[in-house]
Amino acid sequence: MNIVRNHILISIDAGTLMAGARAVEDALIKELTKYGLDKEVSVLETGSLGITGRGVVLVVYPEGIYYADVTIKDVPELVEEHLLKGRPLKRLILTEAPKRTIITKEKTGLLKEQPRIVLKNCGFINPENIDEYIAAGGYEAIAKALQTMTPEDVVNEVKESGLLGRGGAGFPTGLKWEFAIKTPGDEKFVICNADEGEPGTFKDRLILEGDPHKLLEGMLIAGYAIRATTGFVYIRGEYSLSIERIEKAISDARSYGLLGKNILESNFSFDIFVKKGAGAYVCGEETALIESLEGKRGHPRNKPPFPINAGLWGKPTLVNNVETLANVPEIIRNGAAWYKGYGTEKCSGTKVYTILGHVATPGLIETEMGTTLKDIIFEYGGGIREGKAFKGALIGGAAGAFIGPEMLDVKMDFINLREYAAALGSGAILVMNEDTDMVDMLKSVLHFFKHESCGHCAPCRLGTAKLVDIIDEIAALKGKKEDLERMVEITQAMKNASFCPLGQSVSLPVSSALKYFRDEFMARVS
Amino acid sequence: MYREEILKKYEPSLDNILYILHDLQDNNPQHYISKEDIEVCANFLNIPYSYVHGVVTFYSMFSLKPRGRYIIRLCESPPCHLMGSESLLEYLKKKLNVKIGETTKDGMFTLELTSCLGICGVAPAMMINDEMVGNLTPERIDAILEERRQTS
């Protein structure tokens, strides 16, 4: 038998691919072969290791040493030093790397640093290999559900877990499922919303790229719970690697009998199909997404009826975000009580954040609900780049809130942030240093909304255009003091009268920017 | 001819329209959706020309204008904006001597803007055809454009 003494896990995701991860992988294999080490050292592909902006990232086990910014030029030295002579190559070691520990159910309670539920397998298994997912406990939850639970039991378990929808709104997932199970219908659908477009958010992409089977399993459980027969993953068109990986995962799951008819010899039959978007932020809104999936312009629909009553092709349809569904297998596998051991009283579990902007180590992390912004930025994000001071952050994407330093100690979760008139949203944390021009940042946010307004309703179409006119004037020092109040009035009107959440959400960035950075705006107007 | 080959891959069902349009555009030598593309799509799905036209104009990844060999889509969302994408846009406009949405005279590059590409860890970022590139600086852009010119 061939015994492998070292495993090199190389992250293959959209970020590392553009830094040349494939070329580095090929060079590694070639170099190892040259020394005859190819039988002793295996090179494995995995999803994101959670580190972005540091080129090609890989980790060598059993030592668990992270290397970053690896280029093909470094490969001969890396192989010679670490794998031939056993001396880690210091100059490439990622020192901040981290306490990125996973916690499996066996280790609950230990190492609070990064409890990983959603990202448990990301960066540890090969996302293109279904066997590795199964070896990591994958598809155990659907087996448990099918063999020991009724659909109602599953819904109750999810309800009991307190899981809130991770797409941004934080609606209780179990409640949504309960509505779905109670809606009569001969045909029901489960849609996974993977139209991730909120600026600064890339958690869903990394879940899709790093652990696609986890999403499929979550959808299977949802399908069983609400008695649906078909699922769709709607992915934005720009995410080519996500589409490729999920398609491969679906075809592997089909060949294993985990999708299709009579799954695991039960009476439950379910299949999943991928649908690709074509560039429209508004399609992240569930009814617009359904319109788009049906092959129309992605205009939002009137609500009610909600998709749960009349969704795709008029049938009852459950729409959940990627991260929400990726939580489900672990909840079913370990139970609601276990899940509630993480997070805060009102908001259980973990949240996946993307940290970006002026932080030392931008990346993807998963941490318990209730972690303070200070911990996220300074512990996980490594603080502000180049030793500068923290000025503010935009939390939850463009439809999120600007916050100032006084918010650093606030515990982050869906419920608590609402009390501060902020929102957790998608979990994107865009950090800004002392040199940032907040007027300019709000300008960028408002330009984004003007561009992405679908034009369907007048308050949003005209409101976003007017807001852009005003902020451009202010940025050009031609604005007046009254303009600030006008912006607030317009966004309030949009909040009341817009057809869908896109127009309704513009008030949050505007009011929060004016709340925390009013002086800066005042200094620009006459 | 190639258009029939593309259509053969799909069921004539309306929910396949975005896939079909993506495929037609990707295979069009000028990377856009021509009148002929709209016509074959409309006939195949048995829907009016105007309907397909309406779908095409809604989504930002589709273009009704012929485009260059390489489509540059620079991200203008807040995270890239914070990291300096606006000055890169000015640089690109000047370097390529085009406005947003235009193609260089040699038919090589088309300059477009896009919303967040989800690779904000390496902002500022852009897509060049299907490929994502990040940590952009004027020097990196020069190198990327030069590389594309060389390979074509």
XYZ file of C-alpha atoms in Angstrom:
678
model
C 0.000 0.000 0.000
C 1.109 3.481 -0.795
C 1.528 5.667 2.268
C 1.271 9.378 1.782
C 3.271 11.395 4.275
C 2.267 14.900 3.225
C -0.881 16.314 1.733
C -0.751 19.625 -0.042
C -4.157 21.245 -0.274
C -4.218 23.926 -2.916
C -7.120 26.322 -2.992
C -8.800 26.402 -6.391
C -11.389 29.179 -6.382
C -12.059 32.163 -8.620
C -9.601 34.266 -6.640
C -6.661 31.879 -6.689
C -7.319 30.807 -10.260
C -6.656 34.315 -11.459
C -3.399 34.298 -9.550
C -2.350 31.176 -11.463
C -3.289 28.362 -9.068
C -3.485 25.774 -11.852
C 0.006 26.588 -13.094
C 1.341 26.310 -9.538
C -0.455 23.002 -9.090
C 1.045 21.621 -12.302
C 4.491 22.866 -11.326
C 4.181 21.234 -7.896
C 3.282 17.870 -9.357
C 6.095 18.118 -11.888
C 8.636 19.088 -9.257
C 7.526 16.332 -6.878
C 7.764 13.802 -9.670
C 11.263 15.012 -10.432
C 12.369 14.040 -6.917
C 10.313 10.866 -6.977
C 8.130 12.265 -4.203
C 4.881 12.015 -6.119
C 3.883 8.824 -4.324
C 4.646 10.211 -0.888
C 3.213 13.687 -1.276
C -0.214 14.157 -2.689
C -1.467 17.386 -4.207
C -5.184 17.883 -3.691
C -7.532 20.564 -4.870
C -9.846 22.208 -2.402
C -12.124 25.224 -2.154
C -11.253 28.599 -0.695
C -9.028 28.544 2.363
C -10.706 31.756 3.430
C -7.781 33.956 2.493
C -8.194 36.353 -0.384
C -5.928 38.864 -2.025
C -2.831 36.828 -1.253
C -2.387 35.098 -4.579
C -2.133 31.327 -4.697
C -2.722 29.885 -1.228
C -1.960 26.344 -0.146
C -1.601 24.421 3.068
C 0.731 21.535 3.807
C -0.452 18.819 6.152
C 0.178 17.240 8.659
C 2.065 20.386 9.745
C -0.841 22.625 8.777
C 1.422 25.324 7.407
C -0.224 27.927 5.199
C 1.693 29.406 2.315
C 0.510 32.467 0.414
C 1.532 34.341 -2.724
C 3.069 31.167 -4.128
C 4.200 31.500 -7.748
C 5.630 28.900 -10.084
C 9.056 30.401 -9.465
C 8.741 29.496 -5.769
C 7.797 25.893 -6.412
C 11.298 24.343 -6.745
C 12.436 25.988 -3.513
C 9.239 25.067 -1.691
C 9.476 21.433 -2.725
C 13.154 21.185 -1.954
C 12.972 22.897 1.420
C 9.711 21.707 2.891
C 8.984 18.416 1.212
C 12.444 17.094 0.563
C 14.345 18.472 3.548
C 11.435 18.978 5.895
C 12.136 22.651 6.609
C 9.138 24.908 6.126
C 9.924 27.747 3.742
C 9.713 30.720 6.058
C 9.507 33.522 3.530
C 6.208 32.289 2.118
C 4.490 31.282 5.330
C 1.294 33.151 5.979
C 1.888 34.300 9.524
C -1.545 35.704 10.179
C -3.031 32.416 9.123
C -4.730 31.432 11.655
C -6.874 30.018 14.142
C -9.171 28.960 11.371
C -10.266 25.887 13.200
C -13.216 23.763 12.407
C -15.425 22.483 15.107
C -17.121 19.224 14.443
C -19.775 17.900 16.726
C -17.118 15.925 18.553
C -15.256 19.067 19.451
C -18.096 21.341 20.440
C -17.133 23.953 22.925
C -13.441 23.973 22.136
C -11.551 26.680 20.378
C -14.088 29.394 20.087
C -12.095 31.180 17.432
C -13.913 30.076 14.351
C -16.729 27.631 14.767
C -17.357 26.389 11.289
C -20.724 24.933 10.467
C -21.356 26.216 6.966
C -17.710 26.309 5.937
C -16.819 23.080 7.740
C -15.536 21.412 4.603
C -14.373 24.476 2.678
C -10.648 24.249 2.233
C -10.530 20.698 3.559
C -12.151 18.529 0.946
C -11.998 18.426 -2.805
C -15.294 20.011 -3.837
C -15.328 18.027 -7.068
C -15.195 14.697 -5.288
C -18.457 13.415 -3.846
C -16.655 10.661 -1.923
C -14.755 13.225 0.110
C -17.986 14.961 1.022
C -19.508 11.645 2.073
C -16.382 10.756 4.061
C -16.774 14.048 5.929
C -20.242 13.024 7.036
C -22.003 14.273 3.972
C -25.500 13.041 3.058
C -25.819 11.636 6.582
C -28.414 14.277 7.377
C -30.687 13.451 4.459
C -30.391 9.765 5.335
C -31.335 10.552 8.916
C -34.267 12.670 7.784
C -35.565 10.057 5.354
C -35.210 7.135 7.723
C -36.105 8.569 11.089
C -38.078 11.767 10.578
C -41.347 12.811 8.996
C -41.414 15.995 6.924
C -43.133 17.688 9.865
C -40.312 16.584 12.185
C -37.782 18.165 9.848
C -39.697 21.441 9.723
C -39.996 21.453 13.510
C -36.290 20.802 13.936
C -35.392 23.719 11.663
C -37.946 25.906 13.388
C -36.592 24.891 16.774
C -33.011 25.682 15.695
C -33.919 29.351 15.335
C -32.185 29.579 11.962
C -32.830 32.954 10.323
C -32.558 33.390 6.550
C -29.007 34.348 5.625
C -29.833 36.152 2.402
C -30.090 39.440 4.220
C -33.602 39.856 5.581
C -33.245 37.387 8.446
C -36.709 35.845 8.148
C -37.116 32.674 10.271
C -36.393 29.762 7.957
C -38.464 27.233 9.884
C -41.505 29.475 9.680
C -41.119 29.789 5.920
C -40.895 26.011 5.663
C -43.966 25.658 7.819
C -45.946 27.925 5.484
C -44.693 25.833 2.591
C -45.720 22.521 4.112
C -49.164 23.889 4.927
C -49.774 25.195 1.427
C -51.682 22.603 -0.549
C -50.354 21.733 -3.983
C -49.585 18.719 -6.125
C -46.281 20.207 -7.247
C -43.931 22.354 -5.196
C -40.499 23.774 -5.864
C -37.385 24.608 -3.896
C -35.241 27.401 -5.300
C -31.795 28.188 -4.034
C -31.083 31.867 -4.466
C -27.461 31.993 -5.591
C -27.822 35.286 -7.425
C -25.307 36.866 -5.120
C -24.921 40.467 -6.203
C -24.785 42.556 -3.070
C -21.541 44.536 -3.437
C -18.798 43.147 -1.247
C -20.467 39.795 -0.768
C -18.866 36.625 -2.028
C -19.714 34.108 0.668
C -22.191 32.204 -1.479
C -19.682 31.950 -4.288
C -17.111 30.428 -1.944
C -19.661 27.988 -0.523
C -20.666 26.953 -4.044
C -17.043 26.607 -5.106
C -15.833 25.014 -1.882
C -18.609 22.631 -0.852
C -21.342 22.301 -3.490
C -22.691 19.018 -2.118
C -23.563 20.669 1.173
C -25.939 22.950 -0.704
C -27.458 20.026 -2.588
C -28.000 18.181 0.672
C -29.651 21.250 2.194
C -31.965 21.467 -0.816
C -32.783 17.775 -0.593
C -33.771 18.168 3.040
C -35.861 21.231 2.202
C -37.486 19.322 -0.636
C -38.330 16.404 1.623
C -39.631 18.727 4.351
C -42.055 20.629 2.133
C -42.841 17.660 -0.157
C -41.351 19.227 -3.278
C -40.200 17.272 -6.295
C -37.882 19.661 -8.072
C -35.229 22.149 -7.061
C -33.481 24.910 -8.979
C -30.233 26.692 -8.209
C -30.349 30.143 -9.755
C -26.748 31.352 -10.085
C -25.602 34.667 -11.473
C -24.068 34.387 -14.919
C -20.697 35.786 -13.876
C -19.992 32.886 -11.493
C -18.640 30.424 -14.022
C -16.649 28.259 -11.588
C -19.630 27.989 -9.216
C -21.832 26.863 -12.103
C -19.256 24.316 -13.221
C -18.841 22.849 -9.725
C -22.520 22.657 -8.869
C -23.273 21.008 -12.208
C -20.599 18.417 -11.536
C -21.946 17.870 -8.018
C -25.466 17.351 -9.366
C -24.344 14.826 -11.918
C -22.296 12.903 -9.314
C -25.183 12.923 -6.854
C -27.455 11.564 -9.588
C -25.079 8.732 -10.357
C -24.968 7.836 -6.654
C -28.743 7.787 -6.479
C -28.783 10.764 -4.137
C -30.838 12.696 -6.629
C -33.590 11.232 -8.729
C -36.236 8.661 -7.979
C -36.646 6.887 -4.624
C -33.648 8.397 -2.917
C -31.963 5.954 -0.514
C -34.748 3.497 -1.197
C -37.375 5.801 0.252
C -40.504 7.089 -1.425
C -38.913 10.474 -1.805
C -37.938 11.586 -5.327
C -36.225 14.864 -6.002
C -34.008 16.376 -8.692
C -32.098 19.630 -8.968
C -31.350 21.814 -12.007
C -29.102 24.823 -12.483
C -30.329 28.084 -13.986
C -27.918 30.787 -14.970
C -28.629 34.519 -14.709
C -27.405 37.193 -17.074
C -26.490 40.176 -14.949
C -29.238 41.879 -12.948
C -28.917 42.768 -9.260
C -32.701 42.948 -8.859
C -32.960 39.218 -9.628
C -31.662 38.585 -6.122
C -35.163 39.618 -5.024
C -37.107 36.368 -4.864
C -40.042 37.232 -7.122
C -37.784 38.892 -9.714
C -35.641 35.757 -9.573
C -38.679 33.604 -10.279
C -39.658 35.788 -13.250
C -36.129 35.482 -14.593
C -36.102 31.722 -14.047
C -39.306 31.466 -16.045
C -37.556 33.219 -18.930
C -38.785 36.768 -18.570
C -37.381 40.184 -17.796
C -36.503 40.088 -14.122
C -39.144 42.449 -12.789
C -40.347 41.855 -9.245
C -43.924 40.690 -8.723
C -46.625 42.053 -6.541
C -46.675 40.552 -3.026
C -48.931 38.970 -1.876
C -49.245 36.333 -3.124
C -45.879 35.286 -1.756
C -43.864 32.641 -3.613
C -44.756 30.195 -0.892
C -48.358 30.341 -2.183
C -47.851 31.114 -5.851
C -44.260 31.133 -7.029
C -42.596 29.429 -9.964
C -45.209 28.785 -12.686
C -47.813 29.710 -10.104
C -46.934 26.768 -7.863
C -45.926 26.919 -4.179
C -42.224 27.714 -4.105
C -39.708 27.911 -1.288
C -36.841 30.335 -1.935
C -33.813 30.146 0.363
C -30.338 31.615 0.183
C -27.217 29.445 -0.288
C -25.869 29.992 3.221
C -29.275 29.277 4.782
C -29.531 25.929 3.017
C -25.901 25.095 3.805
C -26.748 25.349 7.517
C -29.520 22.782 7.260
C -27.573 19.484 6.979
C -25.642 20.164 10.200
C -28.844 21.158 12.010
C -30.513 17.894 11.043
C -27.397 15.829 11.703
C -26.665 17.270 15.149
C -30.059 18.540 16.242
C -31.560 21.938 16.966
C -30.295 21.999 20.559
C -26.720 21.643 19.356
C -27.192 24.442 16.858
C -28.620 26.755 19.468
C -25.408 26.304 21.441
C -23.902 28.762 18.979
C -24.764 32.426 18.676
C -27.011 34.631 20.750
C -30.321 33.980 22.390
C -32.393 35.565 19.665
C -30.130 34.668 16.813
C -28.589 31.240 16.870
C -25.797 29.738 14.856
C -22.958 31.286 12.957
C -22.615 33.838 10.200
C -20.265 33.832 7.264
C -18.697 37.235 6.696
C -16.628 38.648 3.912
C -14.150 41.204 5.242
C -12.750 43.612 2.690
C -11.573 47.115 1.981
C -8.742 48.611 4.009
C -8.130 45.589 6.242
C -4.798 43.820 6.526
C -6.177 40.382 5.638
C -9.331 40.489 3.555
C -11.126 37.187 3.447
C -13.936 34.904 4.369
C -14.682 33.907 7.936
C -17.383 32.165 9.860
C -18.036 33.187 13.413
C -20.783 32.979 15.980
C -23.706 35.361 15.846
C -23.090 38.068 18.393
C -19.404 38.593 17.617
C -18.546 42.274 17.795
C -17.512 44.234 14.752
C -14.269 45.037 16.546
C -13.372 41.351 16.766
C -14.267 40.761 13.156
C -12.201 43.656 11.857
C -9.271 43.537 14.234
C -8.944 39.846 15.065
C -9.946 38.151 11.874
C -9.295 41.019 9.468
C -5.952 41.791 11.088
C -6.821 45.450 11.686
C -6.453 48.344 9.300
C -3.884 48.147 6.549
C -0.688 50.207 6.873
C -1.383 50.998 10.518
C -4.013 53.601 9.741
C -7.009 54.412 11.907
C -10.471 52.943 11.481
C -13.025 55.422 10.236
C -16.127 53.452 9.415
C -17.570 50.471 7.619
C -20.356 49.653 5.245
C -22.101 46.575 6.574
C -24.303 44.329 4.474
C -23.457 45.636 1.031
C -24.872 48.611 -0.835
C -28.280 47.992 0.706
C -26.634 47.997 4.102
C -25.639 50.652 6.610
C -22.639 52.882 7.133
C -21.440 52.807 10.710
C -18.867 54.757 12.684
C -16.340 53.771 15.390
C -19.008 54.031 18.116
C -20.571 50.866 16.707
C -17.443 48.722 17.049
C -18.551 47.121 20.296
C -22.074 46.306 19.207
C -22.810 42.613 18.959
C -23.520 41.638 15.406
C -26.660 39.660 14.685
C -29.860 40.186 12.737
C -31.980 41.254 15.690
C -29.515 43.353 17.635
C -28.395 45.480 14.699
C -31.975 46.407 13.932
C -32.087 48.187 17.263
C -29.267 50.395 16.073
C -31.051 51.078 12.778
C -28.397 49.056 10.981
C -28.662 45.662 9.335
C -26.533 42.588 9.094
C -27.689 41.999 5.533
C -25.489 39.728 3.501
C -22.599 39.861 5.949
C -20.268 41.936 3.799
C -18.036 44.191 5.867
C -16.372 46.901 3.833
C -13.834 48.580 6.083
C -12.703 52.152 5.501
C -9.618 53.874 6.891
C -9.200 57.438 8.084
C -8.486 58.785 4.598
C -11.811 57.668 3.157
C -14.118 60.294 1.694
C -17.582 59.331 2.918
C -19.373 61.610 0.467
C -17.594 59.809 -2.321
C -18.530 56.416 -0.863
C -22.200 57.321 -0.631
C -21.951 58.591 -4.180
C -20.685 55.200 -5.277
C -23.533 53.460 -3.456
C -26.157 55.706 -5.045
C -24.682 55.277 -8.528
C -24.919 51.548 -7.957
C -28.624 51.791 -7.149
C -29.351 54.030 -10.104
C -27.698 51.520 -12.384
C -29.423 48.516 -10.840
C -32.918 49.974 -10.512
C -34.907 47.847 -12.923
C -37.164 50.714 -13.976
C -40.363 48.912 -13.170
C -41.735 51.387 -10.628
C -41.474 55.180 -10.656
C -40.388 55.827 -7.040
C -37.256 53.733 -7.479
C -36.506 54.683 -11.083
C -36.889 58.430 -10.520
C -35.735 58.400 -6.908
C -32.374 56.768 -7.601
C -31.777 59.149 -10.538
C -32.592 62.194 -8.419
C -30.383 60.986 -5.566
C -27.475 60.625 -7.961
C -28.013 64.180 -9.226
C -27.956 65.511 -5.676
C -24.932 63.544 -4.459
C -22.973 64.485 -7.593
C -23.688 68.154 -6.826
C -22.595 67.735 -3.220
C -19.436 65.913 -4.238
C -18.665 68.756 -6.659
C -19.134 71.284 -3.805
C -22.225 72.725 -5.468
C -24.734 71.324 -2.995
C -26.803 73.159 -0.436
C -27.587 72.304 3.144
C -31.217 71.581 2.241
C -30.048 68.912 -0.177
C -29.196 66.644 2.726
C -32.763 66.748 3.988
C -34.063 66.262 0.477
C -32.055 63.085 0.148
C -33.641 61.774 3.318
C -37.126 62.776 2.120
C -36.641 61.063 -1.219
C -35.403 57.847 0.358
C -38.312 57.880 2.809
C -40.743 58.218 -0.074
C -38.939 55.396 -1.849
C -39.109 53.288 1.260
C -42.872 53.766 1.432
C -43.734 53.595 -2.235
C -41.195 51.389 -4.034
C -42.426 48.141 -5.415
C -39.647 45.894 -4.143
C -36.859 45.838 -1.545
C -34.365 47.392 -3.971
C -35.949 50.839 -3.810
C -37.021 50.391 -0.220
C -33.506 49.693 0.982
C -31.830 52.863 -0.332
C -32.884 54.766 2.782
C -30.571 52.714 4.991
C -27.207 53.711 3.485
C -28.340 57.330 3.081
C -29.709 57.815 6.583
C -26.831 55.969 8.234
C -24.166 57.892 6.307
C -25.825 61.139 7.379
C -26.147 59.915 10.945
C -22.544 58.899 11.516
C -20.742 61.245 9.161
C -22.991 64.286 9.090
C -20.125 66.725 9.709
C -18.374 65.560 6.632
C -21.460 66.158 4.518
C -22.084 69.532 6.127
C -18.563 70.602 5.274
C -19.290 70.045 1.585
C -22.523 72.025 1.306
C -23.188 75.727 1.514
C -25.439 27.153 -39.534
C -23.815 27.150 -36.103
C -26.981 28.619 -34.665
C -28.981 25.472 -35.420
C -26.313 23.439 -33.659
C -26.688 25.612 -30.565
C -30.468 25.326 -30.528
C -30.292 21.545 -30.791
C -28.858 21.440 -27.277
C -31.998 22.878 -25.702
C -35.623 22.026 -25.202
C -37.813 24.702 -26.786
C -39.006 25.852 -23.369
C -39.161 29.496 -22.330
C -37.146 28.963 -19.156
C -34.143 28.104 -21.331
C -34.070 31.535 -22.944
C -31.169 32.932 -20.918
C -29.042 29.865 -21.618
C -29.816 30.096 -25.320
C -29.027 33.800 -25.470
C -25.757 33.289 -23.561
C -24.799 30.557 -26.000
C -25.723 32.579 -29.098
C -23.803 35.591 -27.826
C -20.721 33.575 -26.846
C -20.586 32.004 -30.270
C -21.233 35.164 -32.229
C -17.851 36.248 -33.591
C -18.593 39.792 -32.496
C -19.748 38.818 -28.999
C -23.184 40.333 -29.242
C -26.769 39.402 -29.940
C -27.582 40.263 -33.523
C -30.991 40.625 -35.129
C -30.486 37.191 -36.584
C -29.780 35.768 -33.129
C -32.994 37.275 -31.791
C -34.922 35.901 -34.770
C -33.710 32.328 -34.401
C -34.331 32.426 -30.663
C -37.855 33.805 -31.139
C -38.698 31.206 -33.798
C -37.274 28.384 -31.737
C -39.256 29.301 -28.637
C -42.283 30.375 -30.658
C -42.455 33.809 -29.091
C -42.470 37.312 -30.633
C -39.242 39.039 -31.682
C -40.130 41.910 -29.364
C -40.278 39.592 -26.368
C -36.741 38.327 -26.940
C -35.555 41.877 -27.551
C -37.077 42.875 -24.214
C -35.274 40.091 -22.380
C -31.950 40.936 -24.030
C -32.140 44.600 -23.040
C -32.969 43.797 -19.428
C -29.781 41.897 -18.586
C -26.425 43.631 -18.473
C -24.448 40.667 -19.762
C -26.158 40.877 -23.160
C -25.234 43.433 -25.797
C -27.129 44.533 -28.894
C -24.021 46.228 -30.277
C -21.112 44.376 -31.853
C -18.211 44.182 -29.454
C -14.478 43.627 -29.602
C -12.541 40.463 -29.240
C -11.985 41.126 -25.561
C -14.685 42.611 -23.377
C -13.330 44.456 -20.388
C -15.856 44.824 -17.594
C -14.471 46.988 -14.832
C -16.240 46.736 -11.483
C -17.628 50.036 -10.255
C -19.308 48.849 -7.053
C -18.437 50.446 -3.688
C -15.708 47.950 -2.651
C -13.760 48.468 -5.887
C -14.564 52.170 -5.809
C -12.992 52.386 -2.357
C -9.848 50.759 -3.696
C -9.521 53.134 -6.627
C -11.484 51.787 -9.574
C -12.539 55.270 -10.681
C -9.017 56.326 -11.553
C -8.509 53.025 -13.360
C -11.580 53.770 -15.458
C -10.058 57.091 -16.494
C -6.818 55.296 -17.252
C -8.537 52.677 -19.390
C -10.589 55.249 -21.300
C -7.463 57.217 -22.131
C -5.335 54.213 -22.949
C -7.897 52.599 -25.219
C -9.187 55.948 -26.474
C -12.816 54.906 -26.025
C -15.786 55.907 -23.915
C -17.754 53.426 -21.816
C -19.521 50.955 -24.090
C -17.254 51.618 -27.080
C -14.846 49.364 -28.913
C -11.297 50.214 -29.939
C -10.760 50.955 -33.621
C -8.831 47.736 -34.163
C -11.802 45.780 -32.813
C -9.704 44.365 -30.001
C -11.202 45.738 -26.766
C -14.622 46.888 -25.605
C -14.819 48.845 -22.365
C -17.784 48.212 -20.090
C -18.640 48.644 -16.433
C -20.122 45.994 -14.195
C -21.563 45.653 -10.731
C -19.825 43.669 -8.025
C -18.071 40.552 -9.350
C -17.718 38.975 -5.915
C -13.917 38.973 -5.894
C -13.660 41.985 -3.611
C -10.694 40.522 -1.717
C -8.572 41.610 -4.677
C -10.305 44.906 -5.441
C -10.108 46.772 -7.730
C -11.068 44.035 -10.141
C -12.408 43.456 -13.625
C -13.394 40.689 -15.984
C -11.806 40.266 -19.353
C -14.083 37.925 -21.260
C -14.574 34.988 -18.863
C -11.486 35.625 -16.830
C -11.365 37.620 -13.596
C -8.364 39.770 -12.761
C -7.730 41.723 -9.601
C -5.317 43.885 -7.585
C -5.337 46.182 -10.583
C -2.914 49.036 -11.096
C -2.173 50.943 -14.322
C 0.952 48.812 -14.735
C -0.999 45.560 -14.319
C -3.571 46.756 -16.809
C -0.836 47.551 -19.324
C 0.577 44.069 -18.901
C -2.823 42.379 -19.209
C -3.777 44.285 -22.358
C -0.376 43.677 -23.903
C -0.659 39.957 -23.200
C -4.049 39.820 -24.935
C -2.685 41.723 -27.929
C 0.204 39.279 -28.183
C -1.931 36.176 -28.065
C -4.321 37.315 -30.772
